XYZ file of C-alpha atoms in Angstrom:
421
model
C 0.000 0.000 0.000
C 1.161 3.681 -1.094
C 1.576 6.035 1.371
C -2.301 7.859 0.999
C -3.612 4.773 0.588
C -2.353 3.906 4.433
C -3.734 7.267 5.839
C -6.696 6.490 3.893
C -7.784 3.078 5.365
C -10.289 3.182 7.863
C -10.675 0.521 10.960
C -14.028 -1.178 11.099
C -16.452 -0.094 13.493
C -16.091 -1.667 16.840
C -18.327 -4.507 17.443
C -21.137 -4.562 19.394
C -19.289 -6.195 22.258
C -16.626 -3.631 22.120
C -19.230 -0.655 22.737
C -20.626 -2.538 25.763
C -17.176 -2.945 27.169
C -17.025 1.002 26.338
C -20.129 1.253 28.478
C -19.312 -0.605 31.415
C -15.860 1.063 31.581
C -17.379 4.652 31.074
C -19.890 3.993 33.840
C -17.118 2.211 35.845
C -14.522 5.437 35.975
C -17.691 7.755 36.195
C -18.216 6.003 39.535
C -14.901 5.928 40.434
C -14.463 9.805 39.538
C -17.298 10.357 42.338
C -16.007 8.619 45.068
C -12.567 10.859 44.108
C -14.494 13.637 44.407
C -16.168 12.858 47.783
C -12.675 12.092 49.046
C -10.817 15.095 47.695
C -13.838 17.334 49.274
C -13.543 15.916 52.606
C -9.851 16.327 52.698
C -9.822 19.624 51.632
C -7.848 19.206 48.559
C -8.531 22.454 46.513
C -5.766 22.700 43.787
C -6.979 25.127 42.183
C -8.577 27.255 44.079
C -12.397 27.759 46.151
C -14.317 25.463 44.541
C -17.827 25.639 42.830
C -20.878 24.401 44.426
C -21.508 20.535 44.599
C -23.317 20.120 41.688
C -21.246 21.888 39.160
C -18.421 19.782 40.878
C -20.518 16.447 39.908
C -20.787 18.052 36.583
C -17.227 18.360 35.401
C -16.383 15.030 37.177
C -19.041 13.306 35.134
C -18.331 15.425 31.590
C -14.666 14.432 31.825
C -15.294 10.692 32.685
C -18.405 9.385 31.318
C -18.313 9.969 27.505
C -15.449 7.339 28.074
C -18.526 5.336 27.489
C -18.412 6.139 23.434
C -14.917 6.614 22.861
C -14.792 3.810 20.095
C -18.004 4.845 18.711
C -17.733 8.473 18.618
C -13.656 8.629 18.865
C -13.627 12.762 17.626
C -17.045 13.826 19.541
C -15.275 12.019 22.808
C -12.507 13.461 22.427
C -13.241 17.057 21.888
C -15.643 16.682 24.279
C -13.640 15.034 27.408
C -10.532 17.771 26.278
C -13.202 20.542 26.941
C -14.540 19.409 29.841
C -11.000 18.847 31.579
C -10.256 22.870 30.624
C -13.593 24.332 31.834
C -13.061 22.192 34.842
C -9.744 23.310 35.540
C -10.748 26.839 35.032
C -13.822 26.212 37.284
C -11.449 25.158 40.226
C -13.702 21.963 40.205
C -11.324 19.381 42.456
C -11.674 16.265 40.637
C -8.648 16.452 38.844
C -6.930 12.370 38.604
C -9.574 10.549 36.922
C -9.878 13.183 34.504
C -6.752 13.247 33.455
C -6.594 9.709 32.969
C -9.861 9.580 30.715
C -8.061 12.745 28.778
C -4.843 10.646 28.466
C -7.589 7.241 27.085
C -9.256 9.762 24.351
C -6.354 11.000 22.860
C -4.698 7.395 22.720
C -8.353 6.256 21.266
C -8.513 9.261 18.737
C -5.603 7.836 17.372
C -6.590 4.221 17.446
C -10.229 4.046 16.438
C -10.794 7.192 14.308
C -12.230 6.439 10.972
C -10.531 8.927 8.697
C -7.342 8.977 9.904
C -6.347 12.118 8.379
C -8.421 14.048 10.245
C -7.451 12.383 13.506
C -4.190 13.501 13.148
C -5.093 17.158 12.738
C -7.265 17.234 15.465
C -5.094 15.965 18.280
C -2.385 18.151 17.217
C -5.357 21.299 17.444
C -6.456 19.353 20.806
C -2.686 19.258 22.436
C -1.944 22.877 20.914
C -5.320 23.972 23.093
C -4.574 22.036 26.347
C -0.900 24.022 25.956
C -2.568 27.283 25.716
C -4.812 26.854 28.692
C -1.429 26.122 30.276
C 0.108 28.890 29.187
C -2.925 30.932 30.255
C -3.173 29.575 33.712
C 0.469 29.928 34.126
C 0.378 33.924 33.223
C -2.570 34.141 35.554
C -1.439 31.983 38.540
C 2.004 32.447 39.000
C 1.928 35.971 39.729
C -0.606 35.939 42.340
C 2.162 32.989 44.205
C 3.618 34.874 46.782
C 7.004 34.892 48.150
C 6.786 32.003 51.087
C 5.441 29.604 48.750
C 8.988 28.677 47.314
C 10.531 29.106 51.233
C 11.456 25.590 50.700
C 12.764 25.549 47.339
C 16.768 24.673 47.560
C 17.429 23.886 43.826
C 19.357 25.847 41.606
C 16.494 26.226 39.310
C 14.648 29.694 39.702
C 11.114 28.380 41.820
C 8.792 29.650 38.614
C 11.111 28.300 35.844
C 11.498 25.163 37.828
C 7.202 24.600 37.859
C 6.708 26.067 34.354
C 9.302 23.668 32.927
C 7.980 20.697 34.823
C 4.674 20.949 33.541
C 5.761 21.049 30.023
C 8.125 18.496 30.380
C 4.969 16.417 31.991
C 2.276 17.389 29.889
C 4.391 16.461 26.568
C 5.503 13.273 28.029
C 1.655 12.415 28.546
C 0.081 13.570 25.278
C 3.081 11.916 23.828
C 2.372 9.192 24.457
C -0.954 9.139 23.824
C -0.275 10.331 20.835
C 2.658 7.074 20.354
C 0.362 4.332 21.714
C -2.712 5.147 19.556
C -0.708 5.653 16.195
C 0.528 2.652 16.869
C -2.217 0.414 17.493
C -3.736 1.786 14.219
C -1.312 0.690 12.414
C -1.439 -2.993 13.894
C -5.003 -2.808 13.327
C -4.426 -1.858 10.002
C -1.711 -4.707 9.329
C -4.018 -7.416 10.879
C -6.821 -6.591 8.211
C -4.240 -6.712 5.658
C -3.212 -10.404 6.625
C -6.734 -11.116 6.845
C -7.251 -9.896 3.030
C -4.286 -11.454 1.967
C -5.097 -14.900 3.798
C -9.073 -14.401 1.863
C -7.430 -13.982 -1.483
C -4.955 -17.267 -1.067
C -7.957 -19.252 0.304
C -9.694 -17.755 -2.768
C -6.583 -18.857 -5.224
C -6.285 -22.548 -3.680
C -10.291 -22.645 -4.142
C -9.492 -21.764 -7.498
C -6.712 -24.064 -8.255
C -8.575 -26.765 -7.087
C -11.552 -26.181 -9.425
C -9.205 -25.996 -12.234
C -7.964 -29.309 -11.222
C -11.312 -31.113 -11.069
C -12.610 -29.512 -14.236
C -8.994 -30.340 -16.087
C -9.304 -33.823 -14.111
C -12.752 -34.397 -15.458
C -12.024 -33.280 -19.216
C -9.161 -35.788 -19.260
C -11.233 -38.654 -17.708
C -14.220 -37.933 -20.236
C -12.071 -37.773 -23.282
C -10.747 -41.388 -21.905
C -14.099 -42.210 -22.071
C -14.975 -40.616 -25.637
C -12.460 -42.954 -26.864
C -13.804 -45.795 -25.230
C -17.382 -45.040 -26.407
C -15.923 -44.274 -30.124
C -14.027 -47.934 -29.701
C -17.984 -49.764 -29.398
C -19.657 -47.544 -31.626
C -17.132 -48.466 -33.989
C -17.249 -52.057 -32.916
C -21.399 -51.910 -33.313
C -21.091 -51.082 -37.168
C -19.048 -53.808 -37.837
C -21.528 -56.345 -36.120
C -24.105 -54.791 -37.426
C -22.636 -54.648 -41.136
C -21.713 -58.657 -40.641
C -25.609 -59.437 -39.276
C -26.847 -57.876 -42.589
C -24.374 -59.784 -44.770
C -25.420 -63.316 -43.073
C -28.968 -62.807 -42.030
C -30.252 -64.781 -44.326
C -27.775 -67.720 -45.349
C -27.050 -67.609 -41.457
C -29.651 -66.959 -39.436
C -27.539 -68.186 -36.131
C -24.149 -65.704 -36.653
C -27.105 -62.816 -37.309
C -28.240 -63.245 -33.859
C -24.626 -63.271 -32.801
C -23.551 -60.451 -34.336
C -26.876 -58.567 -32.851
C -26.645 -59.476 -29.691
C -22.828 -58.204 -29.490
C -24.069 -54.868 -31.329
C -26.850 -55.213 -27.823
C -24.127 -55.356 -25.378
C -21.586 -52.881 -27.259
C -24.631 -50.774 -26.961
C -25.432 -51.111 -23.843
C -21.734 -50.722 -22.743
C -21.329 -47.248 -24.779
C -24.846 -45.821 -23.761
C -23.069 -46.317 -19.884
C -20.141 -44.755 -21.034
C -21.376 -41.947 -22.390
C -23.715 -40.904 -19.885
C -20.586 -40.826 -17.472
C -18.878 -38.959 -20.237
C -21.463 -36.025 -20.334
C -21.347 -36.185 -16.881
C -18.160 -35.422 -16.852
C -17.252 -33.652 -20.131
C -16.158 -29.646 -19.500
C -14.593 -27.785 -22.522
C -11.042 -26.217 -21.442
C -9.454 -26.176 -25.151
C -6.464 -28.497 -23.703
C -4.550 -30.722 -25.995
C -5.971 -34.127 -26.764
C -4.809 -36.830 -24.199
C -5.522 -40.765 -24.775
C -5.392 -43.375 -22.071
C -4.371 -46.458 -23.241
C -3.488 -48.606 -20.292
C -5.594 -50.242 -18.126
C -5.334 -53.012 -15.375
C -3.732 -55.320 -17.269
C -0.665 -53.072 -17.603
C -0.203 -52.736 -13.597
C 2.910 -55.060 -13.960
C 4.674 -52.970 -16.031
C 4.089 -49.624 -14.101
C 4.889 -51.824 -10.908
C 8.659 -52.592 -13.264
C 9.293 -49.001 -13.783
C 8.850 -48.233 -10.059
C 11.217 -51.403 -9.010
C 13.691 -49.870 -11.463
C 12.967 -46.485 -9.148
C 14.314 -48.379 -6.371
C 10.978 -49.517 -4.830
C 10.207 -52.994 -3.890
C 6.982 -53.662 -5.400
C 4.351 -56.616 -5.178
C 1.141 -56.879 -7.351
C -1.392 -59.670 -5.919
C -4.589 -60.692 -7.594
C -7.532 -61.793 -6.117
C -10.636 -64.077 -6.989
C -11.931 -64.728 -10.870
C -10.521 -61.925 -13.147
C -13.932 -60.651 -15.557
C -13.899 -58.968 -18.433
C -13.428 -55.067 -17.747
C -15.126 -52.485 -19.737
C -12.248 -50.300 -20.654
C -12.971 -46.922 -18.950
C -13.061 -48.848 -16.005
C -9.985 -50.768 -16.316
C -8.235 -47.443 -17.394
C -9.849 -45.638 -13.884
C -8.383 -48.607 -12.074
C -4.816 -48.161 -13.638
C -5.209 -44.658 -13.631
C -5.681 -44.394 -9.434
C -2.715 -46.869 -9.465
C -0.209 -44.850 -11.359
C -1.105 -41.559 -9.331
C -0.541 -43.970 -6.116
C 3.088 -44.690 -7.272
C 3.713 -40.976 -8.159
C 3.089 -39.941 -4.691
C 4.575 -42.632 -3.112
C 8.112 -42.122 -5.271
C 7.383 -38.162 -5.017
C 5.783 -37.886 -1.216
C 6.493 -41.111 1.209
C 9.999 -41.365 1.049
C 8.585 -45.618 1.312
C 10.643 -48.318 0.080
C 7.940 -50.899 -0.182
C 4.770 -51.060 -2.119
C 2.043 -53.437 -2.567
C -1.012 -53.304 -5.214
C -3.900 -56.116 -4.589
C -6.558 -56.133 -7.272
C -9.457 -58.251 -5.813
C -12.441 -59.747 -7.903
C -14.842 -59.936 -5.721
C -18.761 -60.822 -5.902
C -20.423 -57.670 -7.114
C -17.009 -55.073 -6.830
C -13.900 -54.384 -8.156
C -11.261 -53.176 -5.467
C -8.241 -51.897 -6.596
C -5.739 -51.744 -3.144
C -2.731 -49.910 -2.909
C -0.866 -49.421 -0.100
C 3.323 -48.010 1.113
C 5.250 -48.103 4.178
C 6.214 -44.558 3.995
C 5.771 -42.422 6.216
C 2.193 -41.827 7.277
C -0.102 -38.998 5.708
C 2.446 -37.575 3.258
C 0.806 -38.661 0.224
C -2.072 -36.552 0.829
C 0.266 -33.363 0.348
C 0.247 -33.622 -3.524
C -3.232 -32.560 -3.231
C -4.173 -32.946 -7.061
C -3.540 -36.102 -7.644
C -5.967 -37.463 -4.880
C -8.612 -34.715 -6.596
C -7.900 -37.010 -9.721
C -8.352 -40.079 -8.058
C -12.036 -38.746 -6.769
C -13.173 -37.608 -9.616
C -12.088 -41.003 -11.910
C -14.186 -43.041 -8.702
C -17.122 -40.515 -8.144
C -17.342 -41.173 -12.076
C -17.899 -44.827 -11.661
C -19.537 -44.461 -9.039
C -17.174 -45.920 -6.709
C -16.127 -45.041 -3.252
C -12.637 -44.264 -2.339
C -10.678 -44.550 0.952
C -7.403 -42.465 1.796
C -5.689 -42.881 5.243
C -2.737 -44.226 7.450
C -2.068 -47.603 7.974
C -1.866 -48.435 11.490
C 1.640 -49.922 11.215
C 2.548 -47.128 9.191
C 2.534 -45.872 5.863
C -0.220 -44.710 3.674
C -3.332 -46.410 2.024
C -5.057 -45.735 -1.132
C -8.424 -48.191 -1.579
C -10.867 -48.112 -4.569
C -13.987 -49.896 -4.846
C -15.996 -49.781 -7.979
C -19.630 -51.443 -8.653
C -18.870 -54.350 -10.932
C -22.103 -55.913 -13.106
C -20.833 -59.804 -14.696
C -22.001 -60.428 -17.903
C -22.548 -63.539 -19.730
C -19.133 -62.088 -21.781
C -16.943 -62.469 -18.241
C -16.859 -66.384 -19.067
């Protein structure tokens, strides 16, 4: 941020629990500034002078405490409010003098803090501490005159007795506005830092949100163009049944109704397809990508990893069926990402792939003895492996192993055919 554009930011309201704190604290010193001013009045401490009667006394003590109440709401109203009371006050003689200093010091500090054009904040404290140092100028010119000789009987320094109190409460007065002035400046500017962390966290939660959208759309293009070529591999297939049906229906009735019934189930098998295709399909204008691999080409993936340097097994489990390709292609697909992040991620040096057959699934099971969780960190690929389940309608599992490592298990709905034989 520029320069203007810092002095320009303005703080957020303060919350509603904020302003109630404000309340009970303005209420809370308002008290307090009463008892002060019972105690001062029955010890006869008179600073200034005779003072008022008892209820312009209240008065002042309430002006110069109370709006502490509002300071976050109203940070400029308290403040030129609380710095007026504490000089008609003063100039009234009215003896409650501590607690009013302390809510002047706690509105100049606020100004600074809370004020939501900054700008103007700035000018008006510096108008604010140029008044309060012209009442003290004033009260000095008027006061120390009328002192008379045996007030500064004691005085031993060798500092003139008038110099010695006019410097003082200079020296005093700019130590306390100051610091006021120090203390709010700078909690604006954490304030302001803070809600530019907070922006810059929002916009990188924003950016991963939008990486990861990228990744499922990209994901699900290159799934459903695996799938166009599957359903362009039966179509194809279909015409050629069909076109050897015609040619034989009538000197061979029994190849007809073979060649029909495999144009049935190549129909059946592409209509499937292609309603997970257009499920699927989204239009990014990427380049072309093919699968060509499926489950019966785990060995060789499982070769190039042992030539990686990973010990590899590859089990397989009950009667292997005939696959219909997208499906063996999702299964070989989930175990090539598993290797990735197990080479990439794990830091394992053992991996083991079980492919199981079982009555109504297909389970594809791979699992490492790296070390536990750090697969998940490549983030994408585990998006991929989602998408190429949810699209089967599968269910996937992702987790640590209990004695170690990391486990990546896919089960996919499997329907036998009269073909699986």
């Amino acid at each position: 941020m520029s320069a203007g554009e810092v002095l320009d930011w303005r703080r957020p309201a303060p919350t509603a629990r904020q302003q109630r704190t404000d309340l009970v604290v303005g209420i809370a010193v308002a008290g307090i500034a009463l008892l002060n001013l019972t105690l001062a009045r029955s010890a006869g401490l008179f600073t200034f002078g005779p003072p008022p009667p008892l209820a312009e006394q209240i008065f002042w003590a309430m002006a110069g405490t109370l709006p502490l109440a509002w300071r976050r709401r109203w940070p400029e109203v308290v403040a030129v409010v609380v710095s007026a009371a504490y000089i008609a006050g003063q100039a009234r003689a009215a003896p409650e003098q501590q607690l009013t200093s302390g809510a002047l010091f706690c509105v100049f500090y606020t100004l600074g803090a809370w004020a939501r054009d900054h700008r103007r904040a700035i000018w008006l404290r510096f108008v604010l501490i140029g008044s309060m140092f012209v009442w003290l100028g004033a009260w000095y010119l008027i006061e120390l005159p009328q002192l008379s000789a045996g007030a500064f009987r004691d005085a031993i320094g060798p500092v003139s007795p008038i110099l010695a109190v006019v410097i003082n409460g200079i020296l005093v007065n700019m130590l306390i506005f100051g610091f006021a002035y120090f203390f709010g400046e700078t909690a604006w500017t954490s304030a302001r830092r803070q809600h530019e962390l907070e922006v810059q966290a929002a916009e990188l939660r924003a950016s991963q949100a939008e990486a990861g959208e990228r990744a499922v759309m990209g994901e699900r293009l290159r799934i459903a163009r695996e799938l166009h070529d599957v359903v362009a591999h039966h179509v194809s297939v279909m015409g050629v049944q069909a076109s050897a049906g015609r040619r034989v229906l009538e000197r061979d009735p029994g190849k007809a109704r073979a060649a029909l019934a495999a144009v049935e189930q190549s129909a059946r098998t592409a209509v499937d397809e292609l309603r997970r295709m257009l499920s699927l399909l989204r239009h990014d204008g990427s380049e072309r990508q093919t699968a060509g691999a499926g489950l019966d080409r785990v060995d060789e993936l499982l070769s190039s990893a042992r030539e990686a340097g990973l010990e590899t097994t590859l089990g397989v489990y009950g009667d292997p069926v005939v696959l219909p390709e997208s499906l063996s292609q999702a299964g070989y697909r989930i175990v090539q990402e598993a290797v990735t992040n197990t080479l990439k991620h794990a830091g394992a040096t053992s991996l083991d792939v079980r492919i199981r057959y079982l009555a109504g699934e297909l389970e594809v099971d791979v699992a490492d003895n790296g070390t536990p969780g750090a697969p998940a960190k490549a983030g994408l690929g585990l998006i991929g492996m989602r998408e190429r389940v949810a699209a089967h309608d599968g269910v996937l599992e992702t987790g640590s192993r209990t004695d170690g490592g990391f486990r990546i298990r896919a089960r996919f709905p499997l329907q036998r055919t009269g073909a699986d034989a």
